[in-house]
CSV table of C-alpha atoms in Angstrom, one decimal:
chain,number,residue,atom,x,y,z
V,8,UNK,CA,2.3,-26.1,-9.5
V,9,UNK,CA,3.4,-22.7,-10.7
V,10,UNK,CA,5.7,-20.9,-8.2
V,11,UNK,CA,6.9,-17.3,-8.2
V,12,UNK,CA,10.6,-17.2,-7.5
V,13,UNK,CA,10.9,-13.8,-5.8
V,14,UNK,CA,9.3,-10.8,-4.2
V,15,UNK,CA,9.7,-7.6,-6.2
V,16,UNK,CA,10.3,-4.2,-4.6
V,17,UNK,CA,8.0,-1.4,-5.6
V,18,UNK,CA,9.5,0.7,-8.4
V,19,UNK,CA,9.2,4.2,-6.9
V,20,UNK,CA,11.4,3.1,-4.0
V,21,UNK,CA,14.3,2.1,-6.2
V,22,UNK,CA,16.4,5.2,-5.9
V,23,UNK,CA,19.0,3.3,-3.9
V,24,UNK,CA,19.7,-0.1,-2.5
V,25,UNK,CA,21.1,1.4,0.7
V,26,UNK,CA,19.3,2.5,3.9
V,27,UNK,CA,20.0,6.2,4.1
V,28,UNK,CA,19.2,9.2,6.3
V,29,UNK,CA,18.7,12.9,5.6
V,30,UNK,CA,18.6,16.2,7.4
V,31,UNK,CA,14.8,15.7,7.7
V,32,UNK,CA,15.4,12.7,9.9
V,33,UNK,CA,18.0,14.3,12.2
V,34,UNK,CA,15.6,15.1,15.0
V,35,UNK,CA,14.7,12.1,17.2
V,36,UNK,CA,11.1,11.0,16.7
V,37,UNK,CA,8.6,11.1,19.5
V,38,UNK,CA,7.7,7.8,21.3
V,39,UNK,CA,5.6,5.4,19.3
V,40,UNK,CA,3.6,2.4,20.6
V,41,UNK,CA,3.3,-0.8,18.6
V,42,UNK,CA,-0.3,-1.9,18.2
V,43,UNK,CA,0.1,-5.2,19.9
V,44,UNK,CA,-3.3,-6.6,19.1
V,45,UNK,CA,-3.0,-6.0,15.3
V,46,UNK,CA,0.6,-7.3,15.1
V,47,UNK,CA,-0.3,-10.4,17.1
V,48,UNK,CA,-3.4,-10.9,15.0
V,49,UNK,CA,-1.5,-11.0,11.7
V,50,UNK,CA,1.4,-13.0,13.0
V,51,UNK,CA,-0.9,-15.6,14.4
V,52,UNK,CA,-2.9,-15.7,11.2
V,53,UNK,CA,0.2,-16.0,9.0
V,54,UNK,CA,1.8,-18.7,11.2
V,55,UNK,CA,-1.3,-21.0,10.8
V,56,UNK,CA,-0.5,-21.5,7.1
V,57,UNK,CA,-3.0,-22.5,4.5
V,58,UNK,CA,-3.7,-19.0,3.4
V,59,UNK,CA,-1.8,-15.6,3.6
V,60,UNK,CA,1.5,-16.0,5.4
V,61,UNK,CA,3.0,-12.6,4.5
V,62,UNK,CA,2.4,-9.7,2.1
V,63,UNK,CA,2.9,-6.1,1.4
V,64,UNK,CA,1.0,-2.9,0.7
V,65,UNK,CA,-1.6,-3.4,3.5
V,66,UNK,CA,-4.8,-1.5,2.5
V,67,UNK,CA,-7.8,-1.7,4.8
V,68,UNK,CA,-11.3,-0.8,3.4
V,69,UNK,CA,-14.3,-1.0,5.8
V,70,UNK,CA,-17.3,-2.7,4.2
V,71,UNK,CA,-20.9,-1.8,4.9
V,72,UNK,CA,-21.7,-5.1,6.8
V,73,UNK,CA,-19.0,-4.5,9.4
V,74,UNK,CA,-16.3,-6.6,7.7
V,75,UNK,CA,-13.0,-5.2,6.4
V,76,UNK,CA,-11.3,-6.0,3.1
V,77,UNK,CA,-7.5,-6.1,3.5
V,78,UNK,CA,-5.8,-5.7,0.2
V,79,UNK,CA,-2.3,-6.9,-0.4
V,80,UNK,CA,0.1,-7.0,-3.3
V,81,UNK,CA,2.8,-9.7,-3.5
V,82,UNK,CA,1.6,-12.4,-1.0
V,83,UNK,CA,3.2,-15.6,0.2
V,84,UNK,CA,0.8,-18.5,0.5
V,85,UNK,CA,1.3,-22.1,1.6
V,86,UNK,CA,2.7,-23.5,4.8
V,87,UNK,CA,4.9,-22.3,7.6
V,88,UNK,CA,7.5,-24.6,9.3
V,89,UNK,CA,7.7,-24.8,13.1
V,90,UNK,CA,11.0,-22.8,13.0
V,91,UNK,CA,9.2,-19.9,11.3
V,92,UNK,CA,10.8,-20.7,7.9
V,93,UNK,CA,8.7,-21.4,4.8
V,94,UNK,CA,9.3,-24.0,2.1
V,95,UNK,CA,11.5,-22.7,-0.8
V,96,UNK,CA,8.7,-23.6,-3.3
V,97,UNK,CA,6.1,-21.5,-1.4
V,98,UNK,CA,3.7,-19.9,-3.9
V,99,UNK,CA,3.5,-16.2,-4.4
V,100,UNK,CA,0.3,-14.5,-5.7
V,101,UNK,CA,0.8,-10.9,-7.0
V,102,UNK,CA,-2.3,-9.7,-5.2
V,103,UNK,CA,-4.8,-11.1,-2.7
V,104,UNK,CA,-7.6,-10.0,-0.4
V,105,UNK,CA,-8.0,-11.1,3.3
V,106,UNK,CA,-11.4,-10.8,4.8
V,107,UNK,CA,-11.7,-9.6,8.4
V,108,UNK,CA,-15.0,-10.5,10.1
V,109,UNK,CA,-17.1,-8.1,12.2
V,110,UNK,CA,-15.8,-9.7,15.4
V,111,UNK,CA,-12.2,-8.8,14.4
V,112,UNK,CA,-11.0,-12.3,13.4
V,113,UNK,CA,-9.4,-12.9,10.1
V,114,UNK,CA,-11.2,-15.2,7.7
V,115,UNK,CA,-10.3,-16.5,4.2
V,116,UNK,CA,-7.6,-15.3,1.8
V,117,UNK,CA,-9.1,-14.6,-1.6
V,118,UNK,CA,-6.9,-15.4,-4.6
V,119,UNK,CA,-7.2,-16.7,-8.1
V,120,UNK,CA,-6.5,-20.2,-9.3
V,121,UNK,CA,-6.9,-23.1,-6.8
V,122,UNK,CA,-5.6,-23.9,-3.3
V,123,UNK,CA,-3.0,-26.2,-4.9
V,124,UNK,CA,-2.2,-23.8,-7.7
V,125,UNK,CA,-2.9,-20.3,-6.5
V,126,UNK,CA,-2.8,-17.2,-8.8
V,127,UNK,CA,-3.4,-13.5,-8.3
V,128,UNK,CA,-6.9,-12.5,-7.4
V,129,UNK,CA,-6.8,-9.7,-10.1
V,130,UNK,CA,-5.2,-10.2,-13.5
V,131,UNK,CA,-5.8,-11.2,-17.1
V,132,UNK,CA,-5.3,-14.8,-18.1
V,133,UNK,CA,-2.3,-15.2,-20.4
V,134,UNK,CA,-1.1,-11.7,-19.7
V,135,UNK,CA,2.5,-11.0,-18.8
V,136,UNK,CA,1.4,-8.0,-16.6
V,137,UNK,CA,0.9,-8.3,-12.9
V,138,UNK,CA,-1.3,-6.0,-10.8
V,139,UNK,CA,-0.2,-4.4,-7.5
V,140,UNK,CA,-2.7,-2.7,-5.2
V,141,UNK,CA,-3.2,1.0,-5.0
V,142,UNK,CA,-6.3,1.8,-2.8
V,143,UNK,CA,-10.0,1.0,-2.7
V,144,UNK,CA,-13.3,2.6,-1.9
V,145,UNK,CA,-16.9,1.3,-1.5
V,146,UNK,CA,-19.6,2.7,-3.8
V,147,UNK,CA,-23.0,1.3,-3.2
V,148,UNK,CA,-22.9,-2.5,-3.6
V,149,UNK,CA,-19.4,-2.7,-5.0
V,150,UNK,CA,-15.8,-2.3,-3.8
V,151,UNK,CA,-13.7,-0.4,-6.4
V,152,UNK,CA,-9.9,-0.8,-6.3
V,153,UNK,CA,-7.3,0.8,-8.4
V,154,UNK,CA,-4.3,-1.4,-9.3
V,155,UNK,CA,-1.1,-0.5,-11.0
V,156,UNK,CA,0.1,-2.9,-13.7
V,157,UNK,CA,3.7,-4.0,-14.0
V,158,UNK,CA,5.6,-6.1,-16.5
V,159,UNK,CA,8.7,-8.1,-15.8
V,160,UNK,CA,11.6,-7.1,-18.0
V,161,UNK,CA,14.4,-9.5,-16.8
V,162,UNK,CA,15.3,-12.2,-14.4
V,163,UNK,CA,16.4,-9.9,-11.5
V,164,UNK,CA,14.2,-9.0,-8.6
V,165,UNK,CA,14.2,-5.3,-9.7
V,166,UNK,CA,13.6,-6.0,-13.4
V,167,UNK,CA,10.1,-4.6,-14.1
V,168,UNK,CA,8.4,-1.5,-15.3
V,169,UNK,CA,5.0,0.2,-14.8
V,170,UNK,CA,2.6,-0.2,-17.6
V,171,UNK,CA,-0.5,1.6,-16.4
V,172,UNK,CA,-3.5,1.7,-14.1
V,173,UNK,CA,-6.7,-0.4,-14.0
V,174,UNK,CA,-9.9,-0.3,-12.0
V,175,UNK,CA,-11.2,-3.6,-10.5
V,176,UNK,CA,-14.8,-4.0,-9.2
V,177,UNK,CA,-15.8,-6.5,-6.6
V,178,UNK,CA,-19.5,-7.3,-6.0
V,179,UNK,CA,-20.6,-7.1,-2.4
V,180,UNK,CA,-21.2,-8.9,-0.1
V,181,UNK,CA,-19.5,-11.8,-1.9
V,182,UNK,CA,-16.4,-9.9,-2.9
V,183,UNK,CA,-16.5,-11.5,-6.3
V,184,UNK,CA,-14.4,-9.8,-8.9
V,185,UNK,CA,-16.8,-8.6,-11.6
V,186,UNK,CA,-15.0,-6.2,-13.9
V,187,UNK,CA,-11.5,-5.0,-14.8
V,188,UNK,CA,-11.2,-1.8,-16.7
V,189,UNK,CA,-8.1,0.0,-18.0
V,190,UNK,CA,-8.0,3.6,-17.0
V,191,UNK,CA,-6.7,5.8,-19.8
V,192,UNK,CA,-3.7,7.3,-18.0
V,193,UNK,CA,0.0,7.1,-18.7
V,194,UNK,CA,2.4,4.6,-17.3
V,195,UNK,CA,4.6,7.4,-15.8
V,196,UNK,CA,2.5,7.7,-12.6
V,197,UNK,CA,1.4,5.0,-10.2
V,198,UNK,CA,-2.1,6.4,-9.8
V,199,UNK,CA,-4.3,5.3,-6.9
V,200,UNK,CA,-1.6,5.2,-4.2
V,201,UNK,CA,-4.4,6.8,-2.0
V,202,UNK,CA,-8.1,7.5,-2.6
V,203,UNK,CA,-9.7,10.2,-0.5
V,204,UNK,CA,-13.4,11.0,-0.6
V,205,UNK,CA,-14.0,14.6,0.4
V,206,UNK,CA,-16.5,17.3,-0.6
V,207,UNK,CA,-18.2,15.4,-3.3
V,208,UNK,CA,-15.0,14.2,-5.0
V,209,UNK,CA,-12.7,11.2,-4.9
V,210,UNK,CA,-9.2,12.5,-4.9
V,211,UNK,CA,-6.8,10.1,-6.6
V,212,UNK,CA,-3.2,10.5,-5.4
V,213,UNK,CA,-0.3,9.1,-7.3
V,214,UNK,CA,3.5,8.7,-7.1
V,215,UNK,CA,5.8,9.5,-10.0
V,216,UNK,CA,9.5,8.8,-9.2
V,217,UNK,CA,9.0,9.8,-5.6
V,218,UNK,CA,6.9,12.9,-6.4
V,219,UNK,CA,3.2,13.4,-5.4
V,220,UNK,CA,0.6,13.9,-8.2
V,221,UNK,CA,-3.2,14.4,-7.9
V,222,UNK,CA,-6.3,13.7,-9.9
V,223,UNK,CA,-10.0,13.8,-9.0
V,224,UNK,CA,-13.4,12.5,-10.1
V,225,UNK,CA,-16.9,13.0,-8.7
V,226,UNK,CA,-17.6,10.5,-6.0
V,227,UNK,CA,-18.5,7.2,-7.7
V,228,UNK,CA,-16.8,8.2,-10.9
V,229,UNK,CA,-13.5,6.4,-10.9
V,230,UNK,CA,-14.2,5.2,-14.4
V,231,UNK,CA,-13.6,8.8,-15.4
V,232,UNK,CA,-13.1,11.2,-17.0
V,233,UNK,CA,-10.4,12.3,-14.5
V,234,UNK,CA,-9.3,15.9,-13.9
V,235,UNK,CA,-5.6,16.6,-12.9
V,236,UNK,CA,-4.2,19.1,-10.5
V,237,UNK,CA,-2.0,21.6,-12.3
V,238,UNK,CA,-0.8,23.5,-9.2
V,239,UNK,CA,-3.3,26.3,-9.8
V,240,UNK,CA,-6.5,24.5,-11.0
V,241,UNK,CA,-7.8,21.4,-12.7
V,242,UNK,CA,-7.2,20.2,-16.3
V,243,UNK,CA,-8.6,17.2,-18.2
V,244,UNK,CA,-5.1,16.6,-19.6
V,245,UNK,CA,-2.8,14.4,-17.5
V,246,UNK,CA,0.3,16.0,-19.1
V,247,UNK,CA,-0.7,19.2,-17.3
V,248,UNK,CA,-0.5,17.6,-13.8
V,249,UNK,CA,2.0,19.1,-11.4
V,250,UNK,CA,4.5,17.6,-9.1
V,251,UNK,CA,3.3,18.6,-5.7
V,252,UNK,CA,5.7,17.1,-3.1
V,253,UNK,CA,9.0,15.2,-3.3
V,254,UNK,CA,10.0,12.2,-1.2
V,255,UNK,CA,6.8,10.2,-1.1
V,256,UNK,CA,6.7,6.4,-1.4
V,257,UNK,CA,5.0,4.2,-3.9
V,258,UNK,CA,2.2,4.0,-1.4
V,259,UNK,CA,1.2,6.5,1.4
V,260,UNK,CA,-1.9,7.8,2.9
V,261,UNK,CA,-3.9,11.1,3.0
V,262,UNK,CA,-6.4,11.3,5.9
V,263,UNK,CA,-8.7,14.2,6.9
V,264,UNK,CA,-8.3,14.8,10.6
V,265,UNK,CA,-10.5,17.7,11.8
V,266,UNK,CA,-9.9,20.6,9.5
V,267,UNK,CA,-6.6,19.4,8.0
V,268,UNK,CA,-5.3,16.8,5.6
V,269,UNK,CA,-2.5,14.6,6.9
V,270,UNK,CA,-0.1,12.8,4.4
V,271,UNK,CA,1.9,10.0,5.9
V,272,UNK,CA,4.8,8.4,4.0
V,273,UNK,CA,8.2,6.8,4.5
V,274,UNK,CA,10.8,9.4,3.5
V,275,UNK,CA,12.2,8.3,0.0
V,276,UNK,CA,14.2,11.5,-0.6
V,277,UNK,CA,17.5,9.8,0.4
V,278,UNK,CA,16.6,6.4,-1.0
V,279,UNK,CA,15.4,3.6,1.3
V,280,UNK,CA,14.8,5.2,4.6
V,281,UNK,CA,13.4,4.0,8.0
V,282,UNK,CA,11.9,7.4,8.7
V,283,UNK,CA,8.2,7.9,8.7
V,284,UNK,CA,7.1,11.5,7.9
V,285,UNK,CA,3.8,13.5,8.2
V,286,UNK,CA,2.9,16.5,6.1
V,287,UNK,CA,-0.3,18.6,6.6
V,288,UNK,CA,-2.3,20.8,4.3
V,289,UNK,CA,-5.5,22.8,4.5
V,290,UNK,CA,-7.0,21.2,1.4
V,291,UNK,CA,-6.5,18.0,-0.6
V,292,UNK,CA,-4.5,20.0,-3.1
V,293,UNK,CA,-2.0,21.3,-0.6
V,294,UNK,CA,0.3,23.1,-0.3
V,295,UNK,CA,1.8,20.7,2.3
V,296,UNK,CA,3.7,21.8,5.3
V,297,UNK,CA,7.3,21.0,6.2
V,298,UNK,CA,7.5,17.4,7.3
V,299,UNK,CA,7.3,16.1,10.9
V,300,UNK,CA,9.2,13.0,11.9
V,301,UNK,CA,6.7,10.4,13.3
V,302,UNK,CA,8.8,7.3,13.7
V,303,UNK,CA,12.1,5.6,12.8
V,304,UNK,CA,11.4,1.9,12.0
V,305,UNK,CA,13.9,-0.4,13.8
V,306,UNK,CA,13.7,-3.2,11.3
V,307,UNK,CA,15.8,-1.3,8.6
V,308,UNK,CA,19.3,-2.6,7.9
V,309,UNK,CA,21.7,-2.8,5.1
V,310,UNK,CA,19.4,-5.3,3.3
V,311,UNK,CA,16.1,-4.9,5.0
V,312,UNK,CA,13.9,-2.1,3.8
V,313,UNK,CA,10.7,-0.5,5.2
V,314,UNK,CA,8.1,1.2,3.0
V,315,UNK,CA,4.4,1.9,2.3
V,316,UNK,CA,3.4,3.8,5.4
V,317,UNK,CA,-0.4,3.9,5.5
V,318,UNK,CA,-2.8,5.3,8.1
V,319,UNK,CA,-6.0,3.3,9.0
V,320,UNK,CA,-8.3,6.0,10.4
V,321,UNK,CA,-11.2,3.6,11.2
V,322,UNK,CA,-8.8,1.7,13.5
V,323,UNK,CA,-7.5,4.9,15.2
V,324,UNK,CA,-8.4,6.2,18.7
V,325,UNK,CA,-9.1,9.9,19.3
V,326,UNK,CA,-5.8,11.8,19.4
V,327,UNK,CA,-4.0,8.9,17.7
V,328,UNK,CA,-3.4,7.4,14.2
V,329,UNK,CA,-2.9,3.7,13.6
V,330,UNK,CA,-0.3,3.4,10.8
V,331,UNK,CA,1.1,0.3,9.1
V,332,UNK,CA,4.3,-0.1,7.2
V,333,UNK,CA,5.9,-3.0,5.3
V,334,UNK,CA,9.2,-4.7,5.7
V,335,UNK,CA,11.1,-6.6,3.0
V,336,UNK,CA,14.5,-8.0,2.5
V,337,UNK,CA,16.6,-7.4,-0.6
V,338,UNK,CA,17.8,-11.0,-0.2
V,339,UNK,CA,14.9,-13.2,-1.1
V,340,UNK,CA,16.4,-16.0,1.0
V,341,UNK,CA,15.7,-14.0,4.1
V,342,UNK,CA,12.0,-14.1,3.5
V,343,UNK,CA,12.2,-17.8,3.1
V,344,UNK,CA,14.2,-18.3,6.3
V,345,UNK,CA,11.9,-16.2,8.4
V,346,UNK,CA,8.2,-15.7,7.6
V,347,UNK,CA,8.0,-12.8,10.1
V,348,UNK,CA,10.1,-10.4,8.0
V,349,UNK,CA,7.6,-9.9,5.2
V,350,UNK,CA,4.6,-8.9,7.2
V,351,UNK,CA,3.1,-5.5,8.1
V,352,UNK,CA,3.9,-3.7,11.3
V,353,UNK,CA,1.3,-1.6,13.1
V,354,UNK,CA,2.2,1.4,15.3
V,355,UNK,CA,0.1,4.1,17.0
V,356,UNK,CA,1.3,7.7,16.7
V,357,UNK,CA,0.0,10.8,18.5
V,358,UNK,CA,-2.0,13.2,16.3
V,359,UNK,CA,-1.4,16.0,16.6
V,360,UNK,CA,2.2,14.7,17.2
V,361,UNK,CA,3.8,15.3,20.5
V,362,UNK,CA,7.2,17.1,20.5
V,363,UNK,CA,10.1,14.7,20.9
V,364,UNK,CA,11.0,16.1,24.3
V,365,UNK,CA,7.5,15.6,25.8
């Protein structure tokens, strides 16, 4: 049975191996409420074993029939011991999909290979590239998902590099992978960190060494050709795209709430940071406001990191936003000793945010 030996940390977060803080994070964040139902749902599902037992990225895409496709990057599979440890030879698939039923319960974990010898759901046989999830949208009878490709360059947990972006298509309702297409963009930007459909366009946000970049296509046109935001207009040339905002993570979210666009990310300006920030803009292209501190994740420590803050608007109540973030340990042994570390956390934040003194 093939086993992966480690979980890799997303590349755009690798400014530092230290948890840090910044002037942005100096103000105390307002009170935040964990979403107990979602946290308990995923912990109970993972503890059962026999499918997903932990993963990162945590993208949710509502499907037309009332189900939800939950997309993950590196995913632990296999069994869980009674003491919440996992066997050292637990398999890791580089990407998976967990199906949530219309009644809210979690169903099967979709992956490649077999139950005894699992592989990534999306990838090319014999390739030395692996695929990490960006974001996905439904178009007609298909789910389209952008993945970033990475190649391992050494034996260390941080030894890998971005090699480009691909579009995977899943046929509905079976969620069968049907096509994998290379998008003709460079390997400098992790395109597809967020997909936002608005005003007849799908806006494709990307991260490049902690900086926000933006492309767009007509709705349904992720195959291209893409146009790239230059700071003043749109160009067919990726090299003309502009850096829009510093300090964003490899993954983040942009959500339209009323008449404004809300970008939520973990603050990466100082390195690994436990601080969740929100920026607002009047259009998908910005400019974005000064950041507001939403939350300080308590799990962060000298070797545990938090990352990939992502809003889930379809799960959010009026006046609130449900946001997930991921937790990982820089010591792979920690994730073996305690399955609960490497799982998403869900919190509910006020939107518009309450001042910290209210």
